[in-house]
mmCIF file of C-alpha atoms in Angstrom:
data_model
loop_
_atom_site.group_PDB
_atom_site.id
_atom_site.type_symbol
_atom_site.label_atom_id
_atom_site.label_comp_id
_atom_site.label_asym_id
_atom_site.label_seq_id
_atom_site.Cartn_x
_atom_site.Cartn_y
_atom_site.Cartn_z
ATOM 1 C CA MET W 67 0.651 19.794 -1.431
ATOM 2 C CA ILE W 68 -0.616 16.253 -0.894
ATOM 3 C CA ARG W 69 -4.217 15.540 0.066
ATOM 4 C CA ALA W 70 -4.808 11.981 1.278
ATOM 5 C CA THR W 71 -8.153 10.397 2.154
ATOM 6 C CA PHE W 72 -8.344 7.191 4.180
ATOM 7 C CA LEU W 73 -10.992 4.974 2.583
ATOM 8 C CA ASP W 74 -10.756 1.896 4.846
ATOM 9 C CA HIS W 75 -8.218 -0.731 5.930
ATOM 10 C CA SER W 76 -5.341 -0.189 3.421
ATOM 11 C CA GLY W 77 -7.271 1.953 0.942
ATOM 12 C CA PHE W 78 -6.248 5.559 0.268
ATOM 13 C CA LEU W 79 -6.936 8.224 -2.333
ATOM 14 C CA VAL W 80 -3.944 10.543 -2.734
ATOM 15 C CA GLU W 81 -4.456 13.754 -4.690
ATOM 16 C CA LEU W 82 -1.475 15.633 -6.102
ATOM 17 C CA ALA W 83 -1.387 18.738 -8.268
ATOM 18 C CA ASP W 84 -1.635 16.893 -11.597
ATOM 19 C CA VAL W 85 -2.737 13.328 -10.806
ATOM 20 C CA CYS W 86 -4.736 11.214 -8.359
ATOM 21 C CA LEU W 87 -3.435 7.935 -6.938
ATOM 22 C CA LEU W 88 -5.851 5.300 -5.642
ATOM 23 C CA PHE W 89 -4.352 2.508 -3.534
ATOM 24 C CA ASP W 90 -5.923 -0.850 -2.595
ATOM 25 C CA TRP W 91 -9.528 0.355 -2.632
ATOM 26 C CA TRP W 92 -11.976 -2.429 -1.882
ATOM 27 C CA LYS W 93 -14.080 -0.919 0.888
ATOM 28 C CA GLY W 94 -15.232 2.510 1.987
ATOM 29 C CA ALA W 95 -16.838 5.368 0.097
ATOM 30 C CA LEU W 96 -14.776 6.853 -2.699
ATOM 31 C CA PRO W 97 -15.073 10.668 -2.642
ATOM 32 C CA PRO W 98 -15.825 12.572 -5.848
ATOM 33 C CA LEU W 99 -12.794 12.381 -8.101
ATOM 34 C CA PRO W 100 -11.344 15.585 -9.539
ATOM 35 C CA GLU W 101 -10.880 15.845 -13.284
ATOM 36 C CA LYS W 102 -7.289 14.651 -13.278
ATOM 37 C CA PRO W 103 -5.594 11.511 -14.585
ATOM 38 C CA LEU W 104 -6.168 8.622 -12.191
ATOM 39 C CA ALA W 105 -3.622 5.892 -11.415
ATOM 40 C CA VAL W 106 -5.220 2.890 -9.695
ATOM 41 C CA PHE W 107 -2.848 0.661 -7.710
ATOM 42 C CA VAL W 108 -3.744 -2.825 -6.462
ATOM 43 C CA SER W 109 -0.921 -4.449 -4.527
ATOM 44 C CA HIS W 110 -2.231 -8.023 -4.597
ATOM 45 C CA ARG W 111 -5.221 -10.314 -4.898
ATOM 46 C CA HIS W 112 -6.292 -10.667 -1.239
ATOM 47 C CA GLU W 113 -9.893 -9.621 -0.812
ATOM 48 C CA ASP W 114 -8.948 -6.971 1.754
ATOM 49 C CA HIS W 115 -6.881 -5.211 -0.940
ATOM 50 C CA PHE W 116 -8.563 -5.963 -4.274
ATOM 51 C CA SER W 117 -12.082 -5.574 -5.588
ATOM 52 C CA PRO W 118 -12.926 -5.831 -9.294
ATOM 53 C CA ALA W 119 -15.082 -2.737 -8.726
ATOM 54 C CA VAL W 120 -11.914 -0.730 -9.417
ATOM 55 C CA PHE W 121 -12.263 -1.496 -13.112
ATOM 56 C CA SER W 122 -15.521 0.484 -13.230
ATOM 57 C CA LEU W 123 -13.391 3.618 -12.840
ATOM 58 C CA ALA W 124 -12.431 3.308 -16.514
ATOM 59 C CA ASP W 125 -15.651 5.092 -17.461
ATOM 60 C CA GLY W 126 -14.211 7.545 -19.976
ATOM 61 C CA THR W 127 -14.433 10.609 -17.737
ATOM 62 C CA ARG W 128 -10.649 10.895 -17.217
ATOM 63 C CA PRO W 129 -7.435 9.121 -18.259
ATOM 64 C CA VAL W 130 -7.031 5.977 -16.124
ATOM 65 C CA ARG W 131 -4.239 3.446 -15.715
ATOM 66 C CA PHE W 132 -4.290 0.315 -13.565
ATOM 67 C CA LEU W 133 -1.103 -0.974 -11.910
ATOM 68 C CA LEU W 134 -1.680 -4.410 -10.390
ATOM 69 C CA GLY W 135 0.431 -7.039 -8.687
ATOM 70 C CA LYS W 136 1.247 -9.969 -10.983
ATOM 71 C CA ASP W 137 -0.633 -12.393 -8.729
ATOM 72 C CA ILE W 138 -3.850 -10.774 -10.032
ATOM 73 C CA ARG W 139 -4.237 -12.881 -13.149
ATOM 74 C CA PRO W 140 -6.536 -11.806 -15.994
ATOM 75 C CA THR W 141 -7.451 -15.339 -17.050
ATOM 76 C CA GLU W 142 -10.501 -15.808 -19.234
ATOM 77 C CA LYS W 143 -12.471 -16.989 -16.199
ATOM 78 C CA ASN W 144 -11.377 -14.039 -14.058
ATOM 79 C CA ARG W 145 -12.072 -11.537 -16.803
ATOM 80 C CA ALA W 146 -15.632 -12.836 -17.042
ATOM 81 C CA ARG W 147 -16.062 -12.679 -13.248
ATOM 82 C CA TRP W 148 -14.627 -9.170 -13.040
ATOM 83 C CA GLY W 149 -16.406 -7.774 -16.102
ATOM 84 C CA LEU W 150 -12.991 -6.840 -17.483
ATOM 85 C CA THR W 151 -13.324 -5.755 -21.104
ATOM 86 C CA ASP W 152 -10.555 -5.779 -23.698
ATOM 87 C CA GLU W 153 -10.529 -1.982 -23.615
ATOM 88 C CA THR W 154 -10.029 -1.847 -19.843
ATOM 89 C CA LEU W 155 -7.468 -4.658 -19.964
ATOM 90 C CA SER W 156 -5.408 -2.516 -22.338
ATOM 91 C CA LEU W 157 -5.110 0.050 -19.520
ATOM 92 C CA CYS W 158 -3.647 -2.518 -17.092
ATOM 93 C CA SER W 159 -0.034 -3.310 -16.234
ATOM 94 C CA PHE W 160 0.676 -6.400 -14.135
ATOM 95 C CA LEU W 161 3.893 -5.941 -12.173
ATOM 96 C CA GLY W 162 6.204 -8.163 -10.184
ATOM 97 C CA GLY W 163 8.815 -6.987 -7.717
ATOM 98 C CA ASN W 164 11.719 -4.764 -8.764
ATOM 99 C CA GLU W 165 10.025 -3.361 -11.853
ATOM 100 C CA HIS W 166 9.761 0.212 -13.109
ATOM 101 C CA ALA W 167 7.055 1.732 -15.278
ATOM 102 C CA GLU W 168 5.837 5.120 -16.459
ATOM 103 C CA VAL W 169 2.171 5.520 -15.559
ATOM 104 C CA PHE W 170 1.566 8.905 -17.184
ATOM 105 C CA PRO W 171 4.106 11.470 -18.392
ATOM 106 C CA GLY W 172 5.972 12.541 -15.264
ATOM 107 C CA VAL W 173 4.378 9.816 -13.102
ATOM 108 C CA THR W 174 6.510 6.743 -12.414
ATOM 109 C CA VAL W 175 6.127 3.617 -10.321
ATOM 110 C CA GLU W 176 8.743 1.308 -8.844
ATOM 111 C CA THR W 177 7.746 -1.980 -7.223
ATOM 112 C CA LEU W 178 9.262 -3.902 -4.344
ATOM 113 C CA PRO W 179 8.641 -7.612 -3.719
ATOM 114 C CA SER W 180 6.269 -8.435 -0.885
ATOM 115 C CA THR W 181 6.764 -10.715 2.099
ATOM 116 C CA ASP W 182 3.231 -11.940 1.373
ATOM 117 C CA GLU W 183 1.497 -11.623 -2.001
ATOM 118 C CA GLY W 184 2.055 -9.077 -4.739
ATOM 119 C CA VAL W 185 4.136 -5.928 -4.480
ATOM 120 C CA ALA W 186 4.676 -2.609 -2.709
ATOM 121 C CA PHE W 187 4.568 0.616 -4.709
ATOM 122 C CA VAL W 188 6.924 3.609 -4.786
ATOM 123 C CA VAL W 189 5.350 6.367 -6.880
ATOM 124 C CA GLY W 190 7.064 9.499 -8.125
ATOM 125 C CA ALA W 191 4.810 12.362 -9.217
ATOM 126 C CA CYS W 192 4.648 16.160 -8.986
ATOM 127 C CA GLY W 193 7.996 16.282 -7.198
ATOM 128 C CA CYS W 194 6.770 13.907 -4.457
ATOM 129 C CA THR W 195 7.567 10.318 -3.538
ATOM 130 C CA ILE W 196 4.660 8.237 -2.235
ATOM 131 C CA TYR W 197 5.046 4.736 -0.757
ATOM 132 C CA HIS W 198 2.271 2.174 -0.275
ATOM 133 C CA ALA W 199 3.418 -1.063 1.332
ATOM 134 C CA GLY W 200 0.580 -3.386 0.368
ATOM 135 C CA ASP W 201 1.412 -6.472 2.439
ATOM 136 C CA LEU W 202 5.182 -5.897 2.474
ATOM 137 C CA HIS W 203 5.607 -6.116 6.227
ATOM 138 C CA TRP W 204 7.538 -7.816 9.019
ATOM 139 C CA TRP W 205 5.030 -10.602 9.641
ATOM 140 C CA HIS W 206 6.077 -12.267 12.899
ATOM 141 C CA TRP W 207 3.502 -14.811 14.066
ATOM 142 C CA GLU W 208 3.799 -16.419 17.479
ATOM 143 C CA GLY W 209 2.445 -19.737 16.144
ATOM 144 C CA GLU W 210 5.036 -20.057 13.392
ATOM 145 C CA ALA W 211 8.344 -21.905 13.619
ATOM 146 C CA ARG W 212 11.402 -19.911 14.600
ATOM 147 C CA ALA W 213 12.983 -20.540 11.197
ATOM 148 C CA TRP W 214 9.875 -19.210 9.393
ATOM 149 C CA ASN W 215 9.880 -16.022 11.439
ATOM 150 C CA ARG W 216 13.616 -15.569 10.944
ATOM 151 C CA ASN W 217 13.203 -15.954 7.189
ATOM 152 C CA MET W 218 10.439 -13.355 7.257
ATOM 153 C CA GLU W 219 12.686 -10.920 9.115
ATOM 154 C CA VAL W 220 15.532 -11.364 6.619
ATOM 155 C CA ASN W 221 13.255 -10.995 3.588
ATOM 156 C CA PHE W 222 11.491 -7.926 4.960
ATOM 157 C CA GLN W 223 14.769 -6.141 5.554
ATOM 158 C CA ARG W 224 16.163 -7.261 2.184
ATOM 159 C CA PHE W 225 13.094 -6.164 0.229
ATOM 160 C CA LEU W 226 13.181 -2.714 1.856
ATOM 161 C CA ARG W 227 16.861 -2.182 1.015
ATOM 162 C CA PRO W 228 16.135 -0.087 -2.124
ATOM 163 C CA LEU W 229 14.484 2.469 0.186
ATOM 164 C CA GLU W 230 17.469 2.739 2.537
ATOM 165 C CA GLY W 231 17.956 6.415 3.325
ATOM 166 C CA ARG W 232 15.611 7.574 0.554
ATOM 167 C CA HIS W 233 13.369 10.563 1.063
ATOM 168 C CA ILE W 234 9.667 9.701 1.053
ATOM 169 C CA ASP W 235 7.054 12.415 1.435
ATOM 170 C CA LEU W 236 4.155 10.131 2.392
ATOM 171 C CA ALA W 237 4.144 6.441 3.319
ATOM 172 C CA MET W 238 1.237 4.113 4.055
ATOM 173 C CA VAL W 239 2.555 1.247 6.191
ATOM 174 C CA PRO W 240 0.860 -1.647 8.078
ATOM 175 C CA LEU W 241 0.359 -1.554 11.831
ATOM 176 C CA ASP W 242 -1.376 -4.874 12.499
ATOM 177 C CA GLY W 243 -2.422 -5.790 16.034
ATOM 178 C CA ARG W 244 -2.732 -9.483 15.192
ATOM 179 C CA LEU W 245 1.058 -9.632 15.506
ATOM 180 C CA GLU W 246 0.698 -8.990 19.243
ATOM 181 C CA GLY W 247 4.076 -8.037 20.733
ATOM 182 C CA ALA W 248 5.608 -7.689 17.253
ATOM 183 C CA PHE W 249 2.952 -5.267 15.977
ATOM 184 C CA ASP W 250 5.372 -2.325 15.933
ATOM 185 C CA TRP W 251 8.474 -3.981 14.477
ATOM 186 C CA GLY W 252 7.805 -3.359 10.789
ATOM 187 C CA LEU W 253 6.843 0.306 11.059
ATOM 188 C CA ALA W 254 9.681 1.079 13.487
ATOM 189 C CA TYR W 255 12.207 -0.553 11.145
ATOM 190 C CA PHE W 256 10.794 1.312 8.144
ATOM 191 C CA LEU W 257 11.088 4.677 9.872
ATOM 192 C CA ALA W 258 14.597 3.910 11.114
ATOM 193 C CA HIS W 259 15.845 3.094 7.614
ATOM 194 C CA THR W 260 14.073 5.658 5.428
ATOM 195 C CA ASP W 261 13.899 9.437 5.384
ATOM 196 C CA THR W 262 10.111 9.556 5.564
ATOM 197 C CA ASP W 263 8.267 12.767 6.413
ATOM 198 C CA THR W 264 4.787 11.401 7.144
ATOM 199 C CA VAL W 265 3.319 7.934 7.774
ATOM 200 C CA LEU W 266 -0.358 7.037 7.686
ATOM 201 C CA PRO W 267 -0.746 3.664 9.450
ATOM 202 C CA MET W 268 -2.943 1.126 7.664
ATOM 203 C CA HIS W 269 -4.059 -2.514 7.830
ATOM 204 C CA GLN W 270 -5.178 -1.948 11.416
ATOM 205 C CA TRP W 271 -8.470 -3.878 11.088
ATOM 206 C CA SER W 272 -10.195 -0.812 12.619
ATOM 207 C CA GLN W 273 -8.054 -1.068 15.780
ATOM 208 C CA PHE W 274 -7.089 2.578 15.473
ATOM 209 C CA ALA W 275 -5.741 2.784 19.035
ATOM 210 C CA LEU W 276 -2.703 0.854 17.756
ATOM 211 C CA THR W 277 -1.261 4.152 16.547
ATOM 212 C CA GLU W 278 -1.392 5.593 20.067
ATOM 213 C CA ARG W 279 0.332 2.451 21.390
ATOM 214 C CA PHE W 280 3.025 2.727 18.739
ATOM 215 C CA CYS W 281 3.705 6.380 19.526
ATOM 216 C CA ALA W 282 3.907 5.618 23.260
ATOM 217 C CA LEU W 283 6.489 2.899 22.561
ATOM 218 C CA HIS W 284 8.449 5.084 20.119
ATOM 219 C CA PRO W 285 8.068 8.733 21.165
ATOM 220 C CA GLU W 286 11.032 9.703 18.985
ATOM 221 C CA LEU W 287 9.063 8.535 15.919
ATOM 222 C CA ALA W 288 5.678 9.950 16.936
ATOM 223 C CA PRO W 289 6.088 13.337 15.143
ATOM 224 C CA ARG W 290 6.226 11.497 11.808
ATOM 225 C CA ILE W 291 2.981 9.582 12.418
ATOM 226 C CA ARG W 292 -0.476 10.958 11.567
ATOM 227 C CA PRO W 293 -3.143 8.976 13.470
ATOM 228 C CA VAL W 294 -5.802 7.381 11.263
ATOM 229 C CA THR W 295 -9.043 7.239 13.220
ATOM 230 C CA ALA W 296 -11.965 6.612 10.845
ATOM 231 C CA PRO W 297 -12.837 5.990 7.182
ATOM 232 C CA GLY W 298 -13.255 9.209 5.258
ATOM 233 C CA GLN W 299 -10.609 11.064 7.262
ATOM 234 C CA THR W 300 -8.542 13.456 5.167
ATOM 235 C CA PHE W 301 -4.979 14.686 5.622
ATOM 236 C CA THR W 302 -3.179 17.650 4.096
ATOM 237 C CA ILE W 303 0.564 17.058 3.913
#
């Protein structure tokens, strides 16, 4: 069983039988954490995905590991700003795209490059595969040049290729209304090219009606979508 809590924006707490996974938490109340190992994932440095408050979770109450996109740089200046001690730094791995790491025994992470900053995460744990996209998305902006948008399309599809046909139990994928008529392209492509059971839309900037719009446009995909409607909402999958 998977229990997922939507924290806000792109932040989720995912509880599995033997481990908890925390993704891109920067906003929203964090529920009480069970006494299990905790893997903290930060896809990239943008302020709507990363807060140095995550490092306070290394408080000695449970085993903790931090998996962060390589664009989050622990320079001396940043370490001072973030209150990042040597002890906590030793619990951190900074990952680029197309890397693999063991987080805890039996818990693995694979990264994909992003079409923006940082990485996307594919986590294997407790017999489940969990995907968090970060900002890996089909960003199609009306104000950009045709060549820029075409390059984005090619890169998005290329970066997702390692997931082609793979079974994913739970995926957290952007559904961003700022893309206007292209808001549904990325999620529709993802679902068409992966064997994903359940998607929790994210990065909606609190425009939660986007999920209803997506399902109306793609009724054949709607059964695989669980609408996210408010911070603190929980899902049992």
